[in-house]
PDB file of C-alpha atoms in Angstrom:
ATOM      1  CA  MET A  10       0.000   0.000   0.000  1.00 37.00           C
ATOM      2  CA  ALA A  11       1.448   3.376  -0.998  1.00 33.00           C
ATOM      3  CA  THR A  12       2.060   5.870   1.787  1.00 32.00           C
ATOM      4  CA  ALA A  13       3.429   9.376   1.998  1.00 32.00           C
ATOM      5  CA  THR A  14       6.330   8.135   4.058  1.00 35.00           C
ATOM      6  CA  GLN A  15       7.539   5.956   1.199  1.00 36.00           C
ATOM      7  CA  THR A  16       7.804   8.922  -1.156  1.00 38.00           C
ATOM      8  CA  PRO A  17      11.224  10.590  -1.474  1.00 36.00           C
ATOM      9  CA  ARG A  18      11.557  13.906   0.311  1.00 41.00           C
ATOM     10  CA  GLY A  19      10.756  16.895  -1.890  1.00 38.00           C
ATOM     11  CA  VAL A  20       8.413  14.967  -4.190  1.00 36.00           C
ATOM     12  CA  THR A  21       4.843  16.225  -4.340  1.00 41.00           C
ATOM     13  CA  LEU A  22       2.239  13.546  -3.603  1.00 45.00           C
ATOM     14  CA  SER A  23      -0.915  13.063  -5.602  1.00 43.00           C
ATOM     15  CA  HIS A  24      -4.477  12.858  -4.325  1.00 45.00           C
ATOM     16  CA  GLN A  25      -4.486   9.181  -5.220  1.00 42.00           C
ATOM     17  CA  THR A  26      -1.945   8.415  -2.508  1.00 50.00           C
ATOM     18  CA  THR A  27      -3.490   6.253   0.192  1.00 58.00           C
ATOM     19  CA  PHE A  28      -2.556   5.951   3.850  1.00 62.00           C
ATOM     20  CA  PRO A  29      -2.484   2.866   6.060  1.00 64.00           C
ATOM     21  CA  ARG A  30      -5.775   2.254   7.838  1.00 71.00           C
ATOM     22  CA  HIS A  31      -4.097   0.831  10.916  1.00 80.00           C
ATOM     23  CA  PRO A  32      -5.628   2.353  14.086  1.00 87.00           C
ATOM     24  CA  LEU A  33      -2.212   3.471  15.334  1.00 89.00           C
ATOM     25  CA  THR A  34      -1.384   5.452  12.204  1.00 89.00           C
ATOM     26  CA  LEU A  35      -4.902   6.912  12.001  1.00 91.00           C
ATOM     27  CA  TRP A  36      -4.536   7.984  15.650  1.00 93.00           C
ATOM     28  CA  HIS A  37      -1.551  10.037  14.508  1.00 92.00           C
ATOM     29  CA  LEU A  38      -2.893  11.261  11.156  1.00 92.00           C
ATOM     30  CA  LEU A  39      -6.137  12.493  12.743  1.00 94.00           C
ATOM     31  CA  SER A  40      -4.133  14.507  15.316  1.00 94.00           C
ATOM     32  CA  LEU A  41      -5.599  12.445  18.140  1.00 96.00           C
ATOM     33  CA  ASP A  42      -2.227  11.416  19.583  1.00 95.00           C
ATOM     34  CA  ALA A  43      -1.204  14.641  21.334  1.00 95.00           C
ATOM     35  CA  PRO A  44      -4.655  15.386  22.857  1.00 97.00           C
ATOM     36  CA  THR A  45      -4.892  11.808  24.126  1.00 97.00           C
ATOM     37  CA  ILE A  46      -1.507  12.120  25.829  1.00 97.00           C
ATOM     38  CA  ALA A  47      -2.369  15.567  27.224  1.00 97.00           C
ATOM     39  CA  ALA A  48      -5.707  14.412  28.655  1.00 97.00           C
ATOM     40  CA  LEU A  49      -4.139  11.274  30.135  1.00 97.00           C
ATOM     41  CA  TRP A  50      -1.278  13.119  31.834  1.00 97.00           C
ATOM     42  CA  THR A  51      -3.579  15.871  33.109  1.00 97.00           C
ATOM     43  CA  TRP A  52      -5.711  13.252  34.831  1.00 96.00           C
ATOM     44  CA  PHE A  53      -2.681  11.228  35.958  1.00 96.00           C
ATOM     45  CA  ILE A  54      -0.843  14.158  37.574  1.00 96.00           C
ATOM     46  CA  ALA A  55      -3.966  15.127  39.513  1.00 95.00           C
ATOM     47  CA  SER A  56      -4.724  11.542  40.570  1.00 93.00           C
ATOM     48  CA  ALA A  57      -1.137  10.981  41.708  1.00 92.00           C
ATOM     49  CA  ASN A  58      -1.649  13.932  44.063  1.00 91.00           C
ATOM     50  CA  HIS A  59      -4.980  12.689  45.438  1.00 90.00           C
ATOM     51  CA  LEU A  60      -7.066  15.058  43.321  1.00 92.00           C
ATOM     52  CA  HIS A  61     -10.116  13.995  41.341  1.00 92.00           C
ATOM     53  CA  LEU A  62     -10.550  16.292  38.367  1.00 93.00           C
ATOM     54  CA  PRO A  63     -14.047  16.654  36.950  1.00 94.00           C
ATOM     55  CA  ALA A  64     -14.554  15.074  33.541  1.00 95.00           C
ATOM     56  CA  VAL A  65     -15.129  18.512  32.023  1.00 95.00           C
ATOM     57  CA  SER A  66     -11.481  19.438  32.706  1.00 95.00           C
ATOM     58  CA  ILE A  67     -10.208  16.359  30.884  1.00 96.00           C
ATOM     59  CA  VAL A  68     -12.551  16.865  27.922  1.00 97.00           C
ATOM     60  CA  ALA A  69     -11.620  20.551  27.658  1.00 96.00           C
ATOM     61  CA  MET A  70      -7.919  19.638  27.644  1.00 97.00           C
ATOM     62  CA  PHE A  71      -8.451  17.091  24.879  1.00 97.00           C
ATOM     63  CA  LEU A  72     -10.395  19.537  22.709  1.00 97.00           C
ATOM     64  CA  ALA A  73      -7.991  22.443  23.197  1.00 95.00           C
ATOM     65  CA  VAL A  74      -4.901  20.388  22.351  1.00 96.00           C
ATOM     66  CA  TRP A  75      -6.576  18.771  19.337  1.00 97.00           C
ATOM     67  CA  MET A  76      -7.515  22.206  17.980  1.00 96.00           C
ATOM     68  CA  LEU A  77      -3.950  23.483  18.396  1.00 92.00           C
ATOM     69  CA  TYR A  78      -2.310  20.499  16.732  1.00 93.00           C
ATOM     70  CA  ALA A  79      -4.813  20.326  13.872  1.00 95.00           C
ATOM     71  CA  ALA A  80      -4.463  24.071  13.256  1.00 92.00           C
ATOM     72  CA  ASP A  81      -0.661  23.865  13.403  1.00 87.00           C
ATOM     73  CA  ARG A  82      -0.585  21.070  10.818  1.00 91.00           C
ATOM     74  CA  LEU A  83      -3.011  22.915   8.557  1.00 92.00           C
ATOM     75  CA  LEU A  84      -0.807  26.011   8.762  1.00 86.00           C
ATOM     76  CA  ASP A  85       2.300  23.970   8.004  1.00 82.00           C
ATOM     77  CA  ALA A  86       0.547  22.548   4.933  1.00 84.00           C
ATOM     78  CA  ARG A  87      -0.811  25.851   3.609  1.00 80.00           C
ATOM     79  CA  ASN A  88       1.959  26.068   0.978  1.00 70.00           C
ATOM     80  CA  ILE A  89       1.826  22.402   0.079  1.00 71.00           C
ATOM     81  CA  ASP A  90       1.510  23.147  -3.639  1.00 62.00           C
ATOM     82  CA  ALA A  91       4.727  25.171  -3.656  1.00 52.00           C
ATOM     83  CA  SER A  92       7.791  23.709  -5.279  1.00 43.00           C
ATOM     84  CA  SER A  93       9.542  23.168  -1.942  1.00 48.00           C
ATOM     85  CA  THR A  94       7.816  20.562   0.228  1.00 50.00           C
ATOM     86  CA  GLY A  95      10.851  18.902   1.744  1.00 53.00           C
ATOM     87  CA  ASP A  96       9.802  19.547   5.350  1.00 64.00           C
ATOM     88  CA  LEU A  97       6.300  18.087   5.010  1.00 74.00           C
ATOM     89  CA  GLU A  98       5.286  14.682   6.311  1.00 80.00           C
ATOM     90  CA  ALA A  99       2.315  12.346   5.970  1.00 84.00           C
ATOM     91  CA  ARG A 100       0.342  14.222   8.643  1.00 88.00           C
ATOM     92  CA  HIS A 101       0.614  17.471   6.667  1.00 86.00           C
ATOM     93  CA  TYR A 102      -0.643  15.924   3.428  1.00 88.00           C
ATOM     94  CA  PHE A 103      -3.449  14.163   5.294  1.00 91.00           C
ATOM     95  CA  HIS A 104      -4.590  17.417   6.911  1.00 91.00           C
ATOM     96  CA  ASN A 105      -4.352  19.307   3.632  1.00 90.00           C
ATOM     97  CA  TRP A 106      -6.401  16.728   1.714  1.00 90.00           C
ATOM     98  CA  HIS A 107      -9.069  16.724   4.446  1.00 91.00           C
ATOM     99  CA  ARG A 108      -8.819  20.452   5.136  1.00 93.00           C
ATOM    100  CA  SER A 109     -12.574  21.089   5.071  1.00 95.00           C
ATOM    101  CA  ALA A 110     -13.264  18.276   7.522  1.00 96.00           C
ATOM    102  CA  PHE A 111     -10.561  19.473   9.915  1.00 96.00           C
ATOM    103  CA  LEU A 112     -11.753  23.085   9.729  1.00 96.00           C
ATOM    104  CA  THR A 113     -15.287  21.921  10.508  1.00 97.00           C
ATOM    105  CA  GLY A 114     -13.960  19.869  13.411  1.00 97.00           C
ATOM    106  CA  ILE A 115     -12.003  22.841  14.771  1.00 97.00           C
ATOM    107  CA  LEU A 116     -15.138  25.001  14.616  1.00 97.00           C
ATOM    108  CA  ALA A 117     -17.197  22.356  16.436  1.00 97.00           C
ATOM    109  CA  ALA A 118     -14.462  21.892  19.047  1.00 97.00           C
ATOM    110  CA  SER A 119     -14.274  25.668  19.580  1.00 96.00           C
ATOM    111  CA  ILE A 120     -18.009  25.899  20.233  1.00 97.00           C
ATOM    112  CA  THR A 121     -17.898  22.930  22.605  1.00 97.00           C
ATOM    113  CA  LEU A 122     -14.918  24.376  24.457  1.00 95.00           C
ATOM    114  CA  ALA A 123     -16.711  27.712  24.846  1.00 95.00           C
ATOM    115  CA  ILE A 124     -19.667  25.877  26.414  1.00 96.00           C
ATOM    116  CA  LEU A 125     -17.364  24.047  28.822  1.00 95.00           C
ATOM    117  CA  LEU A 126     -15.356  27.080  29.959  1.00 92.00           C
ATOM    118  CA  PRO A 127     -17.833  28.296  32.633  1.00 92.00           C
ATOM    119  CA  HIS A 128     -17.557  24.880  34.288  1.00 93.00           C
ATOM    120  CA  LEU A 129     -13.764  24.988  34.634  1.00 93.00           C
ATOM    121  CA  ASP A 130     -11.866  26.077  37.732  1.00 93.00           C
ATOM    122  CA  PRO A 131     -11.461  29.913  37.616  1.00 94.00           C
ATOM    123  CA  GLN A 132      -7.836  29.791  38.753  1.00 94.00           C
ATOM    124  CA  ALA A 133      -7.048  27.216  36.078  1.00 94.00           C
ATOM    125  CA  ILE A 134      -8.666  29.435  33.450  1.00 94.00           C
ATOM    126  CA  HIS A 135      -6.534  32.369  34.637  1.00 94.00           C
ATOM    127  CA  LEU A 136      -3.343  30.306  34.257  1.00 94.00           C
ATOM    128  CA  TYR A 137      -4.459  28.970  30.884  1.00 94.00           C
ATOM    129  CA  LEU A 138      -5.084  32.506  29.632  1.00 93.00           C
ATOM    130  CA  ILE A 139      -1.498  33.422  30.479  1.00 93.00           C
ATOM    131  CA  LEU A 140      -0.202  30.261  28.820  1.00 93.00           C
ATOM    132  CA  GLY A 141      -2.500  30.807  25.836  1.00 89.00           C
ATOM    133  CA  GLY A 142      -1.191  34.343  25.332  1.00 89.00           C
ATOM    134  CA  LEU A 143       2.386  33.084  25.267  1.00 89.00           C
ATOM    135  CA  LEU A 144       1.419  30.251  22.920  1.00 85.00           C
ATOM    136  CA  PHE A 145      -0.401  32.622  20.568  1.00 84.00           C
ATOM    137  CA  GLY A 146       2.672  34.826  20.390  1.00 84.00           C
ATOM    138  CA  TYR A 147       4.824  31.809  19.621  1.00 81.00           C
ATOM    139  CA  PHE A 148       2.396  30.689  16.886  1.00 75.00           C
ATOM    140  CA  ILE A 149       2.837  34.072  15.222  1.00 78.00           C
ATOM    141  CA  LEU A 150       6.626  33.740  15.420  1.00 75.00           C
ATOM    142  CA  ILE A 151       6.785  30.319  13.789  1.00 71.00           C
ATOM    143  CA  HIS A 152       4.097  30.805  11.141  1.00 63.00           C
ATOM    144  CA  ALA A 153       4.224  34.506  10.261  1.00 63.00           C
ATOM    145  CA  THR A 154       7.912  35.375  10.670  1.00 60.00           C
ATOM    146  CA  SER A 155      11.297  33.837  10.044  1.00 57.00           C
ATOM    147  CA  SER A 156      12.862  35.045  13.282  1.00 52.00           C
ATOM    148  CA  ALA A 157      16.114  33.258  14.009  1.00 46.00           C
ATOM    149  CA  HIS A 158      15.878  34.130  17.692  1.00 48.00           C
ATOM    150  CA  ARG A 159      12.692  32.233  18.452  1.00 59.00           C
ATOM    151  CA  LEU A 160      12.696  29.296  20.837  1.00 67.00           C
ATOM    152  CA  PRO A 161      13.159  26.031  18.882  1.00 77.00           C
ATOM    153  CA  LYS A 162       9.832  24.323  18.234  1.00 80.00           C
ATOM    154  CA  GLU A 163      10.973  21.041  19.794  1.00 82.00           C
ATOM    155  CA  ILE A 164      11.795  22.773  23.087  1.00 86.00           C
ATOM    156  CA  ALA A 165       8.748  25.055  23.042  1.00 88.00           C
ATOM    157  CA  VAL A 166       6.366  22.129  22.558  1.00 89.00           C
ATOM    158  CA  GLY A 167       7.778  20.407  25.631  1.00 92.00           C
ATOM    159  CA  LEU A 168       7.435  23.521  27.800  1.00 93.00           C
ATOM    160  CA  PHE A 169       3.890  24.388  26.717  1.00 94.00           C
ATOM    161  CA  PHE A 170       2.710  20.780  26.816  1.00 95.00           C
ATOM    162  CA  ALA A 171       4.008  20.138  30.326  1.00 96.00           C
ATOM    163  CA  ALA A 172       2.693  23.448  31.651  1.00 96.00           C
ATOM    164  CA  ALA A 173      -0.792  22.712  30.311  1.00 96.00           C
ATOM    165  CA  THR A 174      -0.959  19.293  31.965  1.00 97.00           C
ATOM    166  CA  PHE A 175       0.205  20.525  35.387  1.00 97.00           C
ATOM    167  CA  ILE A 176      -2.059  23.600  35.518  1.00 96.00           C
ATOM    168  CA  PRO A 177      -5.285  21.873  36.700  1.00 96.00           C
ATOM    169  CA  THR A 178      -3.426  20.338  39.654  1.00 96.00           C
ATOM    170  CA  VAL A 179      -1.484  23.406  40.786  1.00 95.00           C
ATOM    171  CA  ALA A 180      -4.575  25.587  40.310  1.00 95.00           C
ATOM    172  CA  ARG A 181      -6.418  23.481  42.876  1.00 94.00           C
ATOM    173  CA  ARG A 182      -3.389  22.849  45.087  1.00 94.00           C
ATOM    174  CA  PRO A 183      -1.158  25.959  45.037  1.00 94.00           C
ATOM    175  CA  ASP A 184       0.837  24.469  47.901  1.00 92.00           C
ATOM    176  CA  LEU A 185       2.165  21.836  45.476  1.00 92.00           C
ATOM    177  CA  ARG A 186       3.697  24.295  43.006  1.00 92.00           C
ATOM    178  CA  ILE A 187       7.228  24.138  44.403  1.00 91.00           C
ATOM    179  CA  ALA A 188       7.157  20.369  44.922  1.00 89.00           C
ATOM    180  CA  LEU A 189       5.812  19.692  41.424  1.00 93.00           C
ATOM    181  CA  PHE A 190       8.071  22.132  39.595  1.00 94.00           C
ATOM    182  CA  PRO A 191      10.994  19.657  39.202  1.00 93.00           C
ATOM    183  CA  LEU A 192       8.587  17.039  37.871  1.00 95.00           C
ATOM    184  CA  ALA A 193       7.134  19.531  35.403  1.00 96.00           C
ATOM    185  CA  VAL A 194      10.675  20.221  34.160  1.00 96.00           C
ATOM    186  CA  LEU A 195      11.354  16.490  33.809  1.00 96.00           C
ATOM    187  CA  PHE A 196       8.112  15.951  31.887  1.00 97.00           C
ATOM    188  CA  ALA A 197       8.799  18.958  29.668  1.00 97.00           C
ATOM    189  CA  THR A 198      12.199  17.456  28.891  1.00 96.00           C
ATOM    190  CA  ALA A 199      10.602  14.107  28.040  1.00 96.00           C
ATOM    191  CA  CYS A 200       8.144  15.837  25.687  1.00 96.00           C
ATOM    192  CA  SER A 201      10.963  17.764  24.019  1.00 94.00           C
ATOM    193  CA  LEU A 202      12.968  14.557  23.616  1.00 94.00           C
ATOM    194  CA  ASN A 203       9.902  13.012  21.990  1.00 95.00           C
ATOM    195  CA  CYS A 204       9.917  15.841  19.425  1.00 91.00           C
ATOM    196  CA  LEU A 205      13.678  15.628  18.935  1.00 91.00           C
ATOM    197  CA  PHE A 206      13.602  11.892  18.321  1.00 92.00           C
ATOM    198  CA  ILE A 207      10.808  12.354  15.795  1.00 90.00           C
ATOM    199  CA  TYR A 208      12.781  15.125  14.103  1.00 87.00           C
ATOM    200  CA  THR A 209      15.916  13.039  13.758  1.00 88.00           C
ATOM    201  CA  TRP A 210      13.901  10.072  12.409  1.00 87.00           C
ATOM    202  CA  GLU A 211      12.126  12.237   9.849  1.00 80.00           C
ATOM    203  CA  HIS A 212      15.270  14.154   8.863  1.00 75.00           C
ATOM    204  CA  SER A 213      17.855  11.385   8.829  1.00 66.00           C
ATOM    205  CA  SER A 214      19.107  12.864   5.545  1.00 57.00           C
ATOM    206  CA  LEU A 215      18.465  16.570   5.096  1.00 51.00           C
ATOM    207  CA  ALA A 216      17.352  17.691   1.668  1.00 50.00           C
ATOM    208  CA  PRO A 217      18.476  21.039   0.183  1.00 46.00           C
ATOM    209  CA  SER A 218      14.880  22.266   0.436  1.00 49.00           C
ATOM    210  CA  ASP A 219      14.719  21.623   4.184  1.00 54.00           C
ATOM    211  CA  PRO A 220      14.721  24.736   6.392  1.00 58.00           C
ATOM    212  CA  PRO A 221      17.876  25.437   8.426  1.00 63.00           C
ATOM    213  CA  VAL A 222      18.053  23.737  11.815  1.00 69.00           C
ATOM    214  CA  HIS A 223      18.066  25.976  14.885  1.00 71.00           C
ATOM    215  CA  PRO A 224      21.494  25.912  16.618  1.00 75.00           C
ATOM    216  CA  ALA A 225      19.900  24.768  19.896  1.00 74.00           C
ATOM    217  CA  THR A 226      18.149  21.933  18.065  1.00 76.00           C
ATOM    218  CA  GLN A 227      21.414  20.955  16.377  1.00 80.00           C
ATOM    219  CA  LEU A 228      23.152  20.797  19.742  1.00 80.00           C
ATOM    220  CA  ALA A 229      20.328  18.767  21.302  1.00 82.00           C
ATOM    221  CA  LEU A 230      20.293  16.317  18.385  1.00 82.00           C
ATOM    222  CA  HIS A 231      24.052  15.873  18.682  1.00 85.00           C
ATOM    223  CA  LYS A 232      23.700  15.126  22.413  1.00 87.00           C
ATOM    224  CA  LEU A 233      20.433  13.182  22.137  1.00 90.00           C
ATOM    225  CA  PRO A 234      21.634   9.859  23.663  1.00 90.00           C
ATOM    226  CA  LEU A 235      23.326  11.721  26.525  1.00 92.00           C
ATOM    227  CA  LEU A 236      20.255  13.880  27.205  1.00 93.00           C
ATOM    228  CA  THR A 237      18.004  10.830  27.162  1.00 94.00           C
ATOM    229  CA  THR A 238      20.213   8.830  29.514  1.00 94.00           C
ATOM    230  CA  THR A 239      20.476  11.799  31.881  1.00 95.00           C
ATOM    231  CA  LEU A 240      16.705  12.182  32.005  1.00 96.00           C
ATOM    232  CA  ILE A 241      16.268   8.458  32.704  1.00 96.00           C
ATOM    233  CA  PHE A 242      18.622   8.627  35.691  1.00 96.00           C
ATOM    234  CA  LEU A 243      17.180  11.880  37.047  1.00 95.00           C
ATOM    235  CA  SER A 244      13.551  10.791  36.848  1.00 95.00           C
ATOM    236  CA  ALA A 245      14.412   7.375  38.288  1.00 93.00           C
ATOM    237  CA  ALA A 246      16.228   9.077  41.161  1.00 93.00           C
ATOM    238  CA  PHE A 247      13.203  11.250  41.891  1.00 91.00           C
ATOM    239  CA  SER A 248      10.917   8.229  41.938  1.00 88.00           C
ATOM    240  CA  ILE A 249      13.167   6.426  44.423  1.00 86.00           C
ATOM    241  CA  LEU A 250      14.622   9.142  46.651  1.00 82.00           C
ATOM    242  CA  ASP A 251      12.064  11.950  46.927  1.00 72.00           C
ATOM    243  CA  ARG A 252       9.314  10.856  49.307  1.00 66.00           C
ATOM    244  CA  GLN A 253       7.602  14.262  49.337  1.00 65.00           C
ATOM    245  CA  ILE A 254       6.167  13.779  45.864  1.00 67.00           C
ATOM    246  CA  SER A 255       4.205  11.055  44.195  1.00 79.00           C
ATOM    247  CA  TRP A 256       6.744   8.532  42.912  1.00 86.00           C
ATOM    248  CA  SER A 257       4.388   7.484  40.114  1.00 91.00           C
ATOM    249  CA  ILE A 258       4.949  10.664  38.063  1.00 94.00           C
ATOM    250  CA  PRO A 259       8.761  10.380  37.701  1.00 95.00           C
ATOM    251  CA  CYS A 260       8.337   6.621  37.331  1.00 94.00           C
ATOM    252  CA  ALA A 261       6.073   7.144  34.296  1.00 96.00           C
ATOM    253  CA  ILE A 262       8.550   9.680  32.876  1.00 97.00           C
ATOM    254  CA  THR A 263      11.360   7.134  33.271  1.00 96.00           C
ATOM    255  CA  ALA A 264       9.367   4.429  31.492  1.00 96.00           C
ATOM    256  CA  SER A 265       8.399   6.741  28.623  1.00 97.00           C
ATOM    257  CA  THR A 266      11.980   7.895  28.109  1.00 97.00           C
ATOM    258  CA  LEU A 267      13.234   4.307  28.103  1.00 96.00           C
ATOM    259  CA  LEU A 268      10.655   3.422  25.449  1.00 96.00           C
ATOM    260  CA  LEU A 269      11.753   6.368  23.303  1.00 95.00           C
ATOM    261  CA  LEU A 270      15.354   5.225  23.548  1.00 93.00           C
ATOM    262  CA  LEU A 271      14.321   1.685  22.600  1.00 94.00           C
ATOM    263  CA  LEU A 272      12.434   2.996  19.573  1.00 94.00           C
ATOM    264  CA  HIS A 273      15.498   4.982  18.566  1.00 92.00           C
ATOM    265  CA  HIS A 274      17.583   1.816  18.555  1.00 91.00           C
ATOM    266  CA  ARG A 275      14.914   0.082  16.453  1.00 88.00           C
ATOM    267  CA  ARG A 276      14.404   2.991  14.061  1.00 88.00           C
ATOM    268  CA  HIS A 277      15.982   1.229  11.080  1.00 86.00           C
ATOM    269  CA  HIS A 278      13.627  -1.731  11.428  1.00 86.00           C
ATOM    270  CA  THR A 279      10.333   0.187  11.638  1.00 85.00           C
ATOM    271  CA  ALA A 280       8.400   2.099   8.980  1.00 84.00           C
ATOM    272  CA  ARG A 281       8.719   5.843   9.542  1.00 84.00           C
ATOM    273  CA  LEU A 282       4.989   6.541   9.890  1.00 86.00           C
ATOM    274  CA  THR A 283       4.653   3.667  12.381  1.00 88.00           C
ATOM    275  CA  LEU A 284       7.724   4.904  14.247  1.00 90.00           C
ATOM    276  CA  ARG A 285       6.210   8.394  14.475  1.00 89.00           C
ATOM    277  CA  SER A 286       2.993   6.969  15.935  1.00 91.00           C
ATOM    278  CA  LEU A 287       4.866   4.754  18.398  1.00 93.00           C
ATOM    279  CA  ALA A 288       6.808   7.762  19.681  1.00 93.00           C
ATOM    280  CA  ASP A 289       3.616   9.270  21.058  1.00 93.00           C
ATOM    281  CA  LEU A 290       2.352   5.879  22.199  1.00 94.00           C
ATOM    282  CA  ALA A 291       5.471   5.706  24.376  1.00 95.00           C
ATOM    283  CA  LEU A 292       3.984   8.505  26.498  1.00 96.00           C
ATOM    284  CA  ILE A 293       0.938   6.522  27.651  1.00 96.00           C
ATOM    285  CA  THR A 294       2.932   4.881  30.456  1.00 96.00           C
ATOM    286  CA  PRO A 295       0.591   6.314  33.138  1.00 95.00           C
ATOM    287  CA  LEU A 296      -1.836   3.573  32.084  1.00 94.00           C
ATOM    288  CA  LEU A 297       0.655   0.993  33.358  1.00 91.00           C
ATOM    289  CA  LEU A 298       0.533   2.581  36.821  1.00 88.00           C
ATOM    290  CA  LEU A 299      -3.253   2.731  37.172  1.00 85.00           C
ATOM    291  CA  PRO A 300      -3.459  -0.092  39.765  1.00 81.00           C
ATOM    292  CA  LEU A 301      -0.928   1.718  41.975  1.00 75.00           C
ATOM    293  CA  LEU A 302      -2.573   5.144  42.036  1.00 76.00           C
ATOM    294  CA  PRO A 303      -4.217   6.324  45.281  1.00 68.00           C
ATOM    295  CA  ARG A 304      -7.969   5.797  45.419  1.00 65.00           C
TER     296      ARG A 304
END
């Protein structure tokens, strides 16, 4: 079966190209991977700290993240008919070919999210507004300018993603902010490593049409095994030594990072689209710890 990932970089795909119908790849192509991970970790972080978030908070997180990722991929694909398409992947072509459906979905999600907002914690909304303002400014930088001084996308995604998942917990338990800050940094690092691994898999051989790599991204890619190993040891140490926090959060971070490293070692034996989907699947490790969470 023909897929976008089997096409050489820089070659424009036709509308006849078909994608695998495997649930894992569809989970990625439909932009359901990131919102699933965000919703899961939002619930997991709260549960690990003896908080029971209302379902509306989880649903709102899922919708907001799905809208952001779908919109980002549509924006990336807006110049898909241009001569230079070397930086586009299967997800971009999929979103472009189903643009009307995704735009309709974003509109429906926006209306639903607006209905849910009055039912969210006011302090959480306040923190999300601050985060949303920063994210909006970053969106403008990456899609409307070519600023060389912007924060690399791989690092920014980790910071924003981690902040969003910790906000519902710290909004309800401000006393946990200091204790949870190191864990938020560890999770942000894991999310950034996820993006960096995906980048290096998708850009194993840079084409002339590819955009220049940010110096910070270049450095991180060069030190990727070292960064990953360091995160594994740090998060494992937190899960064992720090008794003031829930051990399950750093334990899940350790497991996810180990899985990413394992995928990296198996990258030459796995189809690129499948590898991309598995990278996000590696972040569902909180599910493995469900029986051990406090009731």
